[in-house]
CSV table of C-alpha atoms in Angstrom, one decimal:
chain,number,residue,atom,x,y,z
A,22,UNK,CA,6.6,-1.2,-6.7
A,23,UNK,CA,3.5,-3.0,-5.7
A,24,UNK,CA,0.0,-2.0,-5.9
A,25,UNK,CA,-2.0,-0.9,-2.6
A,26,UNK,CA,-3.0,-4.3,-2.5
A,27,UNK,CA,0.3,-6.4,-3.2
A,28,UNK,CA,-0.4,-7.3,-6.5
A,29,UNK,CA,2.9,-6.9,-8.5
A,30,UNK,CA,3.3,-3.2,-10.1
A,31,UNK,CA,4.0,-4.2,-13.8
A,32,UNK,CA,1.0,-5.1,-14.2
A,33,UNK,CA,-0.7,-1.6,-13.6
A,34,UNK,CA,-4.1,-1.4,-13.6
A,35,UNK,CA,-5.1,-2.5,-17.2
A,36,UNK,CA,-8.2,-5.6,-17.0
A,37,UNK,CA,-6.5,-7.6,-19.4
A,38,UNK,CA,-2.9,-7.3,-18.0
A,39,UNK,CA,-4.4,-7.9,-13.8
A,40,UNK,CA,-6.0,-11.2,-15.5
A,41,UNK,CA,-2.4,-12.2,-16.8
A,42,UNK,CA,-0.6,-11.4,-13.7
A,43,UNK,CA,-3.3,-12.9,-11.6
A,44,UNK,CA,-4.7,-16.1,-13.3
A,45,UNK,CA,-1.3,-16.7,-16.0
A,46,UNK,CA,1.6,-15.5,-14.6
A,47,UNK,CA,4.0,-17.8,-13.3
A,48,UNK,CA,1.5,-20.6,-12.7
A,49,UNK,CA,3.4,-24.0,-13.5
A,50,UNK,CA,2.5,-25.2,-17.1
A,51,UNK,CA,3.3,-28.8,-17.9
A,52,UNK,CA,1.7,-28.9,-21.4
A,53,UNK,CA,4.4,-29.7,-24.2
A,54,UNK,CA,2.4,-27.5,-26.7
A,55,UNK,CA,1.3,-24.8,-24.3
A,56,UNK,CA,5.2,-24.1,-23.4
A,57,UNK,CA,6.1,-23.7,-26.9
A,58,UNK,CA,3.3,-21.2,-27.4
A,59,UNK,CA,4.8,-18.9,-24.4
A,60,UNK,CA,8.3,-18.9,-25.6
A,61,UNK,CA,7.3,-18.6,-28.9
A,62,UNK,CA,5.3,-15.2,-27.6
A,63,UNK,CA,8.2,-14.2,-25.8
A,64,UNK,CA,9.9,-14.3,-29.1
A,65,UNK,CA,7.7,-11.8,-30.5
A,66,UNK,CA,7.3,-9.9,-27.4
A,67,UNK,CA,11.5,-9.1,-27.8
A,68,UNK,CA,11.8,-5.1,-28.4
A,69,UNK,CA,8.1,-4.4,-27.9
A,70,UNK,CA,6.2,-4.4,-24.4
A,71,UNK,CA,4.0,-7.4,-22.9
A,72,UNK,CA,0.7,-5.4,-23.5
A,73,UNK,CA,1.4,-5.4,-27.0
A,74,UNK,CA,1.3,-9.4,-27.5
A,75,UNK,CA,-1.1,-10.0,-25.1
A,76,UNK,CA,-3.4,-7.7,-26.6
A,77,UNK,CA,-2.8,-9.8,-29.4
A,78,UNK,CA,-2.6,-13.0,-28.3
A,79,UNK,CA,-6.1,-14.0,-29.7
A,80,UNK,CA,-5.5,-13.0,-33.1
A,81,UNK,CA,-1.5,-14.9,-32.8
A,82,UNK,CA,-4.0,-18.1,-32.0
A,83,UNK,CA,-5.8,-17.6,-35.0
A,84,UNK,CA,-3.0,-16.8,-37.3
A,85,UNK,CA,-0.7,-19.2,-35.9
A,86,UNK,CA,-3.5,-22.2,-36.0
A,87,UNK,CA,-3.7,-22.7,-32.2
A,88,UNK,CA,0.1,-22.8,-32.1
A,89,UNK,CA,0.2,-26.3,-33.0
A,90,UNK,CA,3.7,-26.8,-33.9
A,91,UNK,CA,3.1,-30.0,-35.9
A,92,UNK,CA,1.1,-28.2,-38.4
A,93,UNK,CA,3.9,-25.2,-38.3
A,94,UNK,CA,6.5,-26.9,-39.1
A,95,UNK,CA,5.3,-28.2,-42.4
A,96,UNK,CA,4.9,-23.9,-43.6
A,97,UNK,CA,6.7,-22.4,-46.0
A,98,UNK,CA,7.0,-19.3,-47.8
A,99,UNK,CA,3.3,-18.9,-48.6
A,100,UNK,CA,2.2,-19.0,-44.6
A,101,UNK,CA,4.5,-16.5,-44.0
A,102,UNK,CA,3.4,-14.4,-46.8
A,103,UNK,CA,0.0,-14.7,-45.5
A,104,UNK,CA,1.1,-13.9,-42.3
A,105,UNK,CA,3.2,-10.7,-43.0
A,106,UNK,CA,0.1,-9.2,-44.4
A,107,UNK,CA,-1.8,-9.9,-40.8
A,108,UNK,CA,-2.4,-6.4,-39.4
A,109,UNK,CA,-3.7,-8.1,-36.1
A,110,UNK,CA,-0.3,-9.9,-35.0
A,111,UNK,CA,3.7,-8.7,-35.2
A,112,UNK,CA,4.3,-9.0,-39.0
A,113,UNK,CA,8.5,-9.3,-38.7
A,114,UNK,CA,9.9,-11.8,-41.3
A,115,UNK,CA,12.4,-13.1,-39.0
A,116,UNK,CA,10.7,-14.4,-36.3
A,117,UNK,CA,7.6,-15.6,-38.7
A,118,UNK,CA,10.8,-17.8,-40.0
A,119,UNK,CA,11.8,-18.6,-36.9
A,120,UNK,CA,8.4,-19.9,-35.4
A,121,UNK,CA,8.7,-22.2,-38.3
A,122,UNK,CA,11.9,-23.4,-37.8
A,123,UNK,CA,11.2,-23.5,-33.7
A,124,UNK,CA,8.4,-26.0,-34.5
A,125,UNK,CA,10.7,-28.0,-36.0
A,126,UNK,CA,13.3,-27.8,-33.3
A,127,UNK,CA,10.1,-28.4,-31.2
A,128,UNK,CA,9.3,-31.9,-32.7
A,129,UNK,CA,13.0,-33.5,-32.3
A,130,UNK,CA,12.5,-32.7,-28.8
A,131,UNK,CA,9.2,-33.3,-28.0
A,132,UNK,CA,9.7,-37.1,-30.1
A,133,UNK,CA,13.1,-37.4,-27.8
A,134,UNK,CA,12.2,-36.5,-24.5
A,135,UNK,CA,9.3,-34.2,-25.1
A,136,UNK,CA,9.5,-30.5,-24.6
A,137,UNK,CA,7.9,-30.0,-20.8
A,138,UNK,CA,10.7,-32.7,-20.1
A,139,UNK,CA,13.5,-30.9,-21.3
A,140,UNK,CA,12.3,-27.6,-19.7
A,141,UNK,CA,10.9,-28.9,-16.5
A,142,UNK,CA,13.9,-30.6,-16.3
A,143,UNK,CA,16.3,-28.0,-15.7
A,144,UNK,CA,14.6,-27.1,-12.1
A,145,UNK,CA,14.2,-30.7,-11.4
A,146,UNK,CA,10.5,-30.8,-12.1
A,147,UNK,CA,9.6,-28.1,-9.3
A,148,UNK,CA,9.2,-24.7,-9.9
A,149,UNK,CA,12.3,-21.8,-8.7
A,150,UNK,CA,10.6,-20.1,-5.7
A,151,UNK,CA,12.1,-16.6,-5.4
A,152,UNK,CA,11.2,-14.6,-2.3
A,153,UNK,CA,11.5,-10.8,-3.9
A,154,UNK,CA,10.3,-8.2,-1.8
A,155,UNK,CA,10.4,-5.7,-4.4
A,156,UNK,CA,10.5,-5.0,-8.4
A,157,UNK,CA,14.5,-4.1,-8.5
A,158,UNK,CA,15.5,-7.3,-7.2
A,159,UNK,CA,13.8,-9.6,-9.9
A,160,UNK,CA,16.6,-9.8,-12.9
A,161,UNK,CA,16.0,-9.8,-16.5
A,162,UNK,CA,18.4,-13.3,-16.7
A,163,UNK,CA,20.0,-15.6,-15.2
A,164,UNK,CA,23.2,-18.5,-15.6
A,165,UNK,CA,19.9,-20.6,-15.9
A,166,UNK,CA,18.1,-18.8,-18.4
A,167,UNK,CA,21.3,-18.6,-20.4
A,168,UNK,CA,21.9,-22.2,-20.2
A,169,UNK,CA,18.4,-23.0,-21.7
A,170,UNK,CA,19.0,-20.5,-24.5
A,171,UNK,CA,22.1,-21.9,-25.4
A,172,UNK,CA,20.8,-25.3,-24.9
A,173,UNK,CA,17.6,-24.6,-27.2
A,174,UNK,CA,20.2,-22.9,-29.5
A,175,UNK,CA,21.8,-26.2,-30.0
A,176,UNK,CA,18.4,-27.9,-30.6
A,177,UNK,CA,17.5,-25.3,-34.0
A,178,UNK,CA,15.7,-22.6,-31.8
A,179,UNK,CA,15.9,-19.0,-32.6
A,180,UNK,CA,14.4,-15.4,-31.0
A,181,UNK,CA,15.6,-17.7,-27.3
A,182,UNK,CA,18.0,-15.3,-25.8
A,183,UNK,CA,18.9,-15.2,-21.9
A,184,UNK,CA,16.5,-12.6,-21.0
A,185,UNK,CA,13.3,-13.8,-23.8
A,186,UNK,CA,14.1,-17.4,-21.6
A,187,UNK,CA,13.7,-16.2,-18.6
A,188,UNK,CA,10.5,-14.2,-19.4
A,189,UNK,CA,9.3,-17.3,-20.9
A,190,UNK,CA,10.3,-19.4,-17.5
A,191,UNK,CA,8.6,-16.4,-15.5
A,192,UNK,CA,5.1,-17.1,-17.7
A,193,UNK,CA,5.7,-20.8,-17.2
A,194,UNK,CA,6.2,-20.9,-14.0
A,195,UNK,CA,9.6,-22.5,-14.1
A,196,UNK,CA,10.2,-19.9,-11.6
A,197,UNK,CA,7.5,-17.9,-9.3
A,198,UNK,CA,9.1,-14.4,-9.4
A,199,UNK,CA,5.4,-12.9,-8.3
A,200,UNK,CA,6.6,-10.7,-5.3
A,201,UNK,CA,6.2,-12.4,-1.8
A,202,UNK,CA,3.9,-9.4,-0.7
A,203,UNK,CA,1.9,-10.0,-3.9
A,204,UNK,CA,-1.2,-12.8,-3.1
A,205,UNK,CA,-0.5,-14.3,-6.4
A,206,UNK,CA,2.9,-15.4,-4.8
A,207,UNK,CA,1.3,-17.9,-2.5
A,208,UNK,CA,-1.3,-19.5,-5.1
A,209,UNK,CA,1.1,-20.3,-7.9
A,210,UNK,CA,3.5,-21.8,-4.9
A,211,UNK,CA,0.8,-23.8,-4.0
A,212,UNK,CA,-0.1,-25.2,-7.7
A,213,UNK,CA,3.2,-26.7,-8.4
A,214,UNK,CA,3.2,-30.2,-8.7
């Protein structure tokens, strides 16, 4: 489904979500700490809707210090006390734990090869352009997506599943999954590096 004029349907017709979809969505980020923040979202996005975290996302900022994953990884139990009392983000235990420990996966491989490296890596430093003509046809995951979650597995990550990866490669613009009728389609194609 595609709005009357070609902007992707999932988006519908709320400001904050046409902003995403046409300013966020898929546009190539190369910024080691700025792809951490969108998987790590992703994470928390898992059994709830997009709206939901991006809504949010502000307050996520705020809790989560900027989502600098140098300063996460040094929490403990008293952050995510603090945190599980924070009525303006997801309060789940598990994947307050998990940000913690994914900071600390983060920094091994950020010091080894940094993080937009390793990601960036796996499409060979361009993004995947798909040519979808319609919402049906884009999947949830792919053999791609569930290489990268196994592979960030391996490293200490958790909340990385197949489909949470390949949302996260959507936002990141690993892959450009905007529809080709969609004009979005054309200017994240045209940002990659």
């Amino acid at each position: 489904m595609t709005e009357d004029n070609g902007r992707c349907g999932w988006c519908g017709t709320d400001p904050i979500y046409v902003a995403y979809h046409d300013d966020e969505w898929g546009v190539p980020e190369y910024d080691s700490r700025a792809l951490w923040e969108k998987l790590i979202l992703d994470g928390f996005q898992a059994g709830l809707s997009w709206i939901t975290i991006l809504k949010k996302r502000d307050n996520f900022r705020a809790a989560f210090n900027g989502f600098d994953p140098n300063d996460i990884a040094t929490w403990g139990e008293a952050e995510v006390s603090r945190l599980l009392q924070d009525e303006g983000i997801i309060r789940h235990r598990g994947k307050i734990e998990a940000t913690i420990g994914n900071a600390q996966a983060w920094q091994k491989i950020e010091q080894a090869q940094g993080f937009d490296r390793f990601l960036w890596d796996y499409v060979g430093g361009k993004p995947i352009q798909n040519s979808w003509t319609n919402l049906a046809e884009v999947p949830g995951y792919t053999p791609l997506s569930t290489q990268i979650s196994k592979d960030l597995k391996k490293a200490g990550f958790q909340f990385c599943g197949p489909t949470i990866v390949y949302a996260a490669m959507q936002a990141m613009g690993l892959v450009n999954d905007h529809l080709v009728t969609c004009p979005a389609h054309m200017r994240v194609k045209t940002r990659a590096r």
